[in-house]
CSV table of C-alpha atoms and ligand atoms in Angstrom, one decimal:
chain,number,residue,atom,x,y,z
A,1,MET,CA,-2.1,-20.7,0.6
A,2,ALA,CA,-3.7,-17.5,2.1
A,3,PRO,CA,-2.4,-16.7,5.6
A,4,ASP,CA,-5.8,-16.8,7.2
A,5,ARG,CA,-6.3,-20.3,6.2
A,6,VAL,CA,-3.0,-21.2,7.9
A,7,TRP,CA,-3.4,-19.3,11.1
A,8,PRO,CA,-6.8,-17.6,11.4
A,9,PHE,CA,-5.6,-15.2,14.1
A,10,LEU,CA,-3.0,-13.7,11.7
A,11,ALA,CA,-5.6,-12.4,9.2
A,12,PRO,CA,-5.9,-8.6,9.3
A,13,GLU,CA,-8.1,-7.2,12.0
A,14,VAL,CA,-11.2,-5.6,10.6
A,15,PRO,CA,-12.0,-2.2,12.1
A,16,PRO,CA,-15.3,-2.6,13.9
A,17,ASP,CA,-17.1,0.0,11.7
A,18,LEU,CA,-15.6,-1.1,8.4
A,19,ASP,CA,-18.5,-2.3,6.2
A,20,VAL,CA,-17.4,-3.9,2.9
A,21,SER,CA,-20.8,-5.6,2.4
A,22,LYS,CA,-20.9,-4.2,-1.1
A,23,ASN,CA,-17.4,-5.5,-1.7
A,24,VAL,CA,-15.9,-2.1,-2.3
A,25,ILE,CA,-13.3,-1.0,0.2
A,26,LEU,CA,-12.3,2.3,-1.2
A,27,TYR,CA,-14.7,4.8,-2.8
A,28,VAL,CA,-13.3,8.0,-4.3
A,29,GLU,CA,-15.8,10.2,-6.0
A,30,GLY,CA,-15.6,13.7,-7.6
A,31,LEU,CA,-12.3,14.3,-5.9
A,32,THR,CA,-10.6,17.6,-6.7
A,33,VAL,CA,-7.6,19.4,-5.2
A,34,ALA,CA,-5.9,22.4,-6.5
A,35,PHE,CA,-2.5,23.9,-5.6
A,36,ASP,CA,-2.4,27.6,-6.4
A,37,GLY,CA,-5.2,27.1,-8.9
A,38,PHE,CA,-3.5,24.1,-10.6
A,39,LYS,CA,-5.8,21.0,-10.3
A,40,ALA,CA,-3.5,18.2,-9.3
A,41,ILE,CA,-6.6,16.0,-8.8
A,42,ASN,CA,-9.5,16.8,-11.1
A,43,ASN,CA,-12.9,15.2,-10.5
A,44,LEU,CA,-11.4,11.8,-10.0
A,45,ASN,CA,-13.5,8.7,-9.4
A,46,LEU,CA,-11.9,5.5,-8.2
A,47,TYR,CA,-13.5,2.3,-6.8
A,48,VAL,CA,-11.4,-0.5,-5.4
A,49,ASP,CA,-12.8,-3.9,-4.3
A,50,ASP,CA,-12.0,-5.6,-1.0
A,51,GLY,CA,-9.0,-7.9,-1.5
A,52,GLU,CA,-8.1,-6.5,-4.9
A,53,LEU,CA,-4.5,-5.8,-6.1
A,54,ARG,CA,-4.8,-2.6,-8.1
A,55,CYS,CA,-2.0,-0.9,-10.0
A,56,LEU,CA,-2.0,2.8,-10.5
A,57,ILE,CA,0.1,4.2,-13.3
A,58,GLY,CA,0.5,7.6,-14.9
A,59,ALA,CA,3.3,9.9,-16.1
A,60,ASN,CA,5.1,12.2,-13.6
A,61,GLY,CA,2.7,14.7,-12.2
A,62,ALA,CA,-0.4,12.7,-13.1
A,63,GLY,CA,-1.6,13.0,-9.5
A,64,LYS,CA,-0.8,9.6,-8.0
A,65,THR,CA,1.1,10.8,-5.0
A,66,THR,CA,-1.5,13.5,-4.3
A,67,LEU,CA,-4.3,10.9,-4.4
A,68,MET,CA,-2.4,8.7,-1.9
A,69,ASP,CA,-1.8,11.8,0.3
A,70,ILE,CA,-5.6,12.5,0.3
A,71,ILE,CA,-6.5,8.9,1.1
A,72,THR,CA,-4.1,8.8,4.0
A,73,GLY,CA,-5.1,12.2,5.4
A,74,LYS,CA,-1.8,14.0,4.6
A,75,THR,CA,-3.5,16.4,2.2
A,76,GLN,CA,-6.9,18.0,2.4
A,77,CYS,CA,-9.0,18.0,-0.8
A,78,ASP,CA,-11.2,20.9,-2.1
A,79,SER,CA,-14.2,18.7,-2.9
A,80,GLY,CA,-15.3,15.1,-3.3
A,81,THR,CA,-15.8,12.1,-1.2
A,82,VAL,CA,-13.4,9.4,0.0
A,83,TYR,CA,-14.9,6.4,1.9
A,84,PHE,CA,-13.3,3.4,3.5
A,85,GLY,CA,-16.0,0.8,3.0
A,86,GLN,CA,-19.6,1.9,3.2
A,87,THR,CA,-19.4,4.0,6.3
A,88,ILE,CA,-16.1,5.5,7.1
A,89,ASN,CA,-15.6,9.0,5.7
A,90,LEU,CA,-11.8,9.3,5.5
A,91,LEU,CA,-12.1,13.1,4.9
A,92,GLN,CA,-13.2,13.5,8.5
A,93,ARG,CA,-10.3,11.6,9.9
A,94,SER,CA,-6.8,12.6,10.8
A,95,GLU,CA,-3.6,11.0,9.4
A,96,PRO,CA,-3.0,8.9,12.6
A,97,GLU,CA,-6.7,7.9,12.8
A,98,ILE,CA,-6.6,6.7,9.2
A,99,ALA,CA,-3.5,4.6,10.0
A,100,GLN,CA,-5.3,3.2,13.1
A,101,LEU,CA,-8.2,2.2,10.9
A,102,GLY,CA,-6.0,-0.2,9.0
A,103,ILE,CA,-4.7,1.8,6.0
A,104,GLY,CA,-0.9,1.4,5.8
A,105,ARG,CA,1.3,3.3,3.4
A,106,LYS,CA,4.8,2.6,2.2
A,107,PHE,CA,6.7,5.4,0.6
A,108,GLN,CA,9.2,4.8,-2.2
A,109,LYS,CA,12.3,5.2,-0.1
A,110,PRO,CA,12.7,2.5,2.6
A,111,THR,CA,12.6,4.0,6.1
A,112,VAL,CA,13.6,1.2,8.3
A,113,PHE,CA,15.6,1.7,11.6
A,114,GLU,CA,19.1,0.8,10.2
A,115,ALA,CA,20.8,0.5,13.6
A,116,GLN,CA,18.2,-2.1,14.8
A,117,THR,CA,17.9,-5.7,13.8
A,118,VAL,CA,15.3,-6.9,11.4
A,119,PHE,CA,13.4,-8.5,14.2
A,120,ALA,CA,13.5,-5.3,16.3
A,121,ASN,CA,12.1,-3.3,13.5
A,122,LEU,CA,9.1,-5.6,13.3
A,123,GLU,CA,8.8,-5.6,17.1
A,124,LEU,CA,8.8,-1.8,17.2
A,125,SER,CA,6.2,-1.7,14.5
A,126,ILE,CA,3.9,-4.2,16.1
A,127,LYS,CA,4.1,-2.3,19.4
A,128,ALA,CA,3.8,1.1,17.9
A,129,SER,CA,0.5,0.1,16.3
A,130,LYS,CA,-0.8,-0.4,19.8
A,131,GLY,CA,0.2,3.0,21.1
A,132,ILE,CA,3.0,4.8,22.9
A,133,TRP,CA,2.6,3.1,26.3
A,134,TYR,CA,2.7,-0.3,24.7
A,135,THR,CA,5.9,0.7,22.7
A,136,LEU,CA,7.7,1.7,25.9
A,137,HIS,CA,6.6,-0.9,28.4
A,138,ALA,CA,4.9,-4.0,27.0
A,139,SER,CA,6.7,-7.2,26.0
A,140,LEU,CA,5.6,-9.2,23.0
A,141,SER,CA,2.8,-11.7,23.5
A,142,ALA,CA,3.2,-15.2,22.2
A,143,GLU,CA,0.7,-14.3,19.5
A,144,GLN,CA,2.7,-11.3,18.4
A,145,ARG,CA,5.9,-13.4,18.3
A,146,GLU,CA,4.1,-15.8,16.1
A,147,LYS,CA,2.9,-13.0,13.9
A,148,ILE,CA,6.4,-11.6,13.5
A,149,ALA,CA,7.7,-15.1,12.7
A,150,TYR,CA,5.0,-15.5,10.1
A,151,VAL,CA,5.7,-12.1,8.5
A,152,LEU,CA,9.4,-12.9,8.5
A,153,GLN,CA,8.7,-16.0,6.4
A,154,LEU,CA,6.3,-14.1,4.2
A,155,ILE,CA,8.9,-11.3,3.4
A,156,GLY,CA,11.7,-13.9,3.0
A,157,LEU,CA,13.8,-12.5,5.9
A,158,ALA,CA,13.6,-15.2,8.5
A,159,GLU,CA,17.3,-16.0,8.2
A,160,GLN,CA,18.2,-12.3,8.4
A,161,GLN,CA,16.1,-11.6,11.5
A,162,ASN,CA,19.1,-10.9,13.7
A,163,MET,CA,21.0,-8.8,11.2
A,164,LEU,CA,21.0,-5.1,11.4
A,165,ALA,CA,18.5,-3.6,9.0
A,166,GLY,CA,21.3,-1.3,7.7
A,167,ALA,CA,23.1,-4.3,6.4
A,168,LEU,CA,20.2,-5.5,4.2
A,169,SER,CA,20.2,-5.0,0.5
A,170,HIS,CA,17.9,-2.3,-0.9
A,171,GLY,CA,15.3,-4.9,-1.9
A,172,GLN,CA,15.4,-6.6,1.5
A,173,LYS,CA,14.8,-3.2,3.2
A,174,GLN,CA,11.8,-2.7,1.0
A,175,TRP,CA,10.4,-6.1,2.1
A,176,LEU,CA,11.2,-5.3,5.7
A,177,GLU,CA,9.2,-2.1,5.5
A,178,ILE,CA,6.3,-4.0,3.9
A,179,GLY,CA,6.6,-6.4,6.8
A,180,MET,CA,6.5,-3.5,9.3
A,181,LEU,CA,3.2,-2.5,7.8
A,182,LEU,CA,1.9,-6.1,7.8
A,183,VAL,CA,2.5,-6.7,11.5
A,184,ALA,CA,0.1,-3.8,12.2
A,185,ASP,CA,-2.7,-5.6,10.4
A,186,PRO,CA,-3.6,-3.3,7.6
A,187,LYS,CA,-6.8,-3.9,5.6
A,188,LEU,CA,-5.6,-1.6,2.8
A,189,LEU,CA,-2.0,-1.1,1.8
A,190,LEU,CA,-0.8,1.7,-0.4
A,191,ILE,CA,2.6,1.0,-1.9
A,192,ASP,CA,4.6,3.5,-3.8
A,193,GLU,CA,7.1,2.3,-6.4
A,194,PRO,CA,8.1,-0.9,-4.6
A,195,VAL,CA,10.6,-2.2,-7.2
A,196,ALA,CA,12.5,1.0,-8.0
A,197,GLY,CA,16.2,0.2,-7.7
A,198,MET,CA,15.7,-3.5,-7.3
A,199,THR,CA,17.5,-6.3,-9.1
A,200,ALA,CA,15.5,-8.5,-11.5
A,201,GLN,CA,15.4,-11.3,-8.9
A,202,GLU,CA,14.2,-8.9,-6.1
A,203,THR,CA,11.6,-7.5,-8.5
A,204,GLU,CA,10.3,-11.0,-9.2
A,205,ARG,CA,10.2,-11.8,-5.4
A,206,THR,CA,8.3,-8.6,-4.8
A,207,ALA,CA,5.7,-9.5,-7.4
A,208,GLU,CA,5.2,-12.8,-5.6
A,209,LEU,CA,4.9,-11.1,-2.2
A,210,LEU,CA,2.4,-8.5,-3.3
A,211,THR,CA,0.2,-11.0,-5.2
A,212,SER,CA,0.2,-13.2,-2.1
A,213,LEU,CA,-1.0,-10.3,0.1
A,214,ALA,CA,-4.1,-9.7,-2.1
A,215,GLY,CA,-7.2,-11.4,-0.9
A,216,ASP,CA,-6.6,-11.0,2.8
A,217,HIS,CA,-5.5,-7.4,2.2
A,218,THR,CA,-6.4,-4.8,-0.5
A,219,VAL,CA,-3.2,-3.6,-2.2
A,220,ILE,CA,-2.8,-0.4,-4.3
A,221,VAL,CA,0.5,-0.2,-6.0
A,222,VAL,CA,1.9,2.9,-7.7
A,223,GLU,CA,4.6,1.9,-10.1
A,224,HIS,CA,6.4,3.1,-13.2
A,225,ASP,CA,7.9,-0.3,-14.2
A,226,MET,CA,5.5,-1.6,-16.8
A,227,GLU,CA,6.9,-5.1,-16.9
A,228,PHE,CA,6.4,-5.3,-13.1
A,229,VAL,CA,2.8,-4.0,-13.4
A,230,ARG,CA,2.1,-6.5,-16.1
A,231,SER,CA,3.4,-9.3,-13.9
A,232,ILE,CA,1.1,-8.5,-11.0
A,233,ALA,CA,-1.9,-6.5,-12.2
A,234,ARG,CA,-5.4,-7.6,-12.6
A,235,THR,CA,-6.8,-4.1,-13.0
A,236,VAL,CA,-4.7,-1.1,-13.9
A,237,THR,CA,-5.9,2.5,-13.5
A,238,VAL,CA,-4.2,5.1,-15.6
A,239,LEU,CA,-4.2,8.6,-14.2
A,240,HIS,CA,-3.6,11.7,-16.4
A,241,GLN,CA,-3.8,15.3,-15.3
A,242,GLY,CA,-5.5,14.4,-12.1
A,243,SER,CA,-8.3,12.2,-13.6
A,244,VAL,CA,-8.7,8.6,-14.5
A,245,LEU,CA,-7.9,8.2,-18.2
A,246,ALA,CA,-8.5,4.5,-18.6
A,247,GLU,CA,-9.0,1.4,-16.5
A,248,GLY,CA,-8.9,-2.3,-17.3
A,249,THR,CA,-6.5,-5.1,-17.8
A,250,MET,CA,-2.9,-4.3,-18.8
A,251,ASP,CA,-3.7,-5.3,-22.4
A,252,GLU,CA,-6.8,-3.1,-22.4
A,253,VAL,CA,-5.1,0.0,-21.1
A,254,GLN,CA,-2.0,-0.6,-23.3
A,255,ASN,CA,-4.3,-0.7,-26.4
A,256,ASN,CA,-6.3,2.2,-25.4
A,257,PRO,CA,-5.6,5.0,-27.9
A,258,ASP,CA,-5.8,7.8,-25.3
A,259,VAL,CA,-3.3,6.0,-23.1
A,260,ILE,CA,-1.0,5.3,-26.1
A,261,GLU,CA,-1.1,9.0,-26.9
A,262,VAL,CA,-0.6,10.6,-23.5
A,263,TYR,CA,1.4,8.0,-21.6
A,264,LEU,CA,2.6,4.7,-22.9
A,265,GLY,CA,3.4,6.2,-26.3
A,266,SER,CA,5.6,8.8,-24.6
A,267,ASP,CA,9.2,8.4,-23.4
A,268,GLU,CA,8.1,7.5,-19.9
B,301,LIG,P1,5.4,11.2,-9.9
B,301,LIG,O1,5.2,10.0,-10.7
B,301,LIG,O2,6.4,12.1,-10.4
B,301,LIG,O3,5.5,11.0,-8.4
B,301,LIG,P2,2.6,11.9,-9.4
B,301,LIG,O4,1.7,11.3,-10.4
B,301,LIG,O5,2.7,11.3,-8.1
B,301,LIG,O6,4.0,12.1,-10.1
B,301,LIG,P3,1.9,14.3,-7.9
B,301,LIG,O7,3.1,14.3,-7.1
B,301,LIG,O8,0.6,13.9,-7.3
B,301,LIG,O9,2.1,13.4,-9.3
B,301,LIG,O10,1.7,15.7,-8.5
B,301,LIG,C1,0.6,16.2,-9.3
B,301,LIG,C2,0.8,17.6,-9.6
B,301,LIG,O11,0.6,18.4,-8.5
B,301,LIG,C3,2.2,17.9,-10.1
B,301,LIG,O12,2.2,18.9,-11.1
B,301,LIG,C4,2.9,18.5,-8.9
B,301,LIG,O13,3.9,19.5,-9.2
B,301,LIG,C5,1.7,19.2,-8.2
B,301,LIG,N1,1.8,19.3,-6.7
B,301,LIG,C6,1.8,18.2,-5.9
B,301,LIG,N2,1.9,18.6,-4.6
B,301,LIG,C7,1.9,20.0,-4.6
B,301,LIG,C8,2.0,21.0,-3.6
B,301,LIG,N3,2.1,20.7,-2.3
B,301,LIG,N4,2.1,22.3,-4.0
B,301,LIG,C9,2.0,22.6,-5.3
B,301,LIG,N5,1.9,21.7,-6.3
B,301,LIG,C10,1.9,20.4,-6.0
């Protein structure tokens, strides 16, 4: 059951100026960025629907990370447009502003506070999302405690909440970091290689977690593990040399001759 139907106040907060009336939450058009003349992103178009779970695949160097860097304000593009909903031009926003708008990013390597408990990591994250004063001085409201309890259930770490994060398995650290994003109410989650280094069981659990987030959240997953992508993907976008090479269901892209030639047919 989707979280907002259980506890409506736990659904992601919608930024006041986010307009998804046309159902598209992320518009990327004609995007280009070059590093020393090399086009890492080359006239790229990408449209992601509100509530979608989209997988982004592509060989090393295809431009996946650079695209995430531009969406989150880490890298400036040379030309193109990137909109969050109908009205928010992300290219005019700074990295912290973009995070505040409700775009959360999880990098491949988990970056939890190892010397803090699981609960404290989530507490710090929920407070940090409200600003520095809040982080230093405020105590958790009842609603925030409930949200943390809910997220602990969702990420499967309720029993480990008093353990130090450093004692968690690699997979559990990845889930905790996803939880740290979730307590901050993201509308759009960008998740880089979530299952790298996970056991088969952890991978399966991660697939369940990410699919359960879609609907209330929009989730874009960058992943090299094709079995995992097949297990979660509705729509897969294949990047190649900074552009979209193919898009569709996993079967469609796997049977696309261009994809077979440049990516899936290779040793990747
Ligand atoms: P991977 O799967 O290996 O993470 P990727 O699809 O994420 O690859 P990017 O990291 O976006 O690919 O890189 C795209 C291309 O741009 C690569 O050829 C990379 O070397 C180049 N590139 C990325 N960032 C920079 C930079 N800051 N300066 C110079 N070249 C860069």
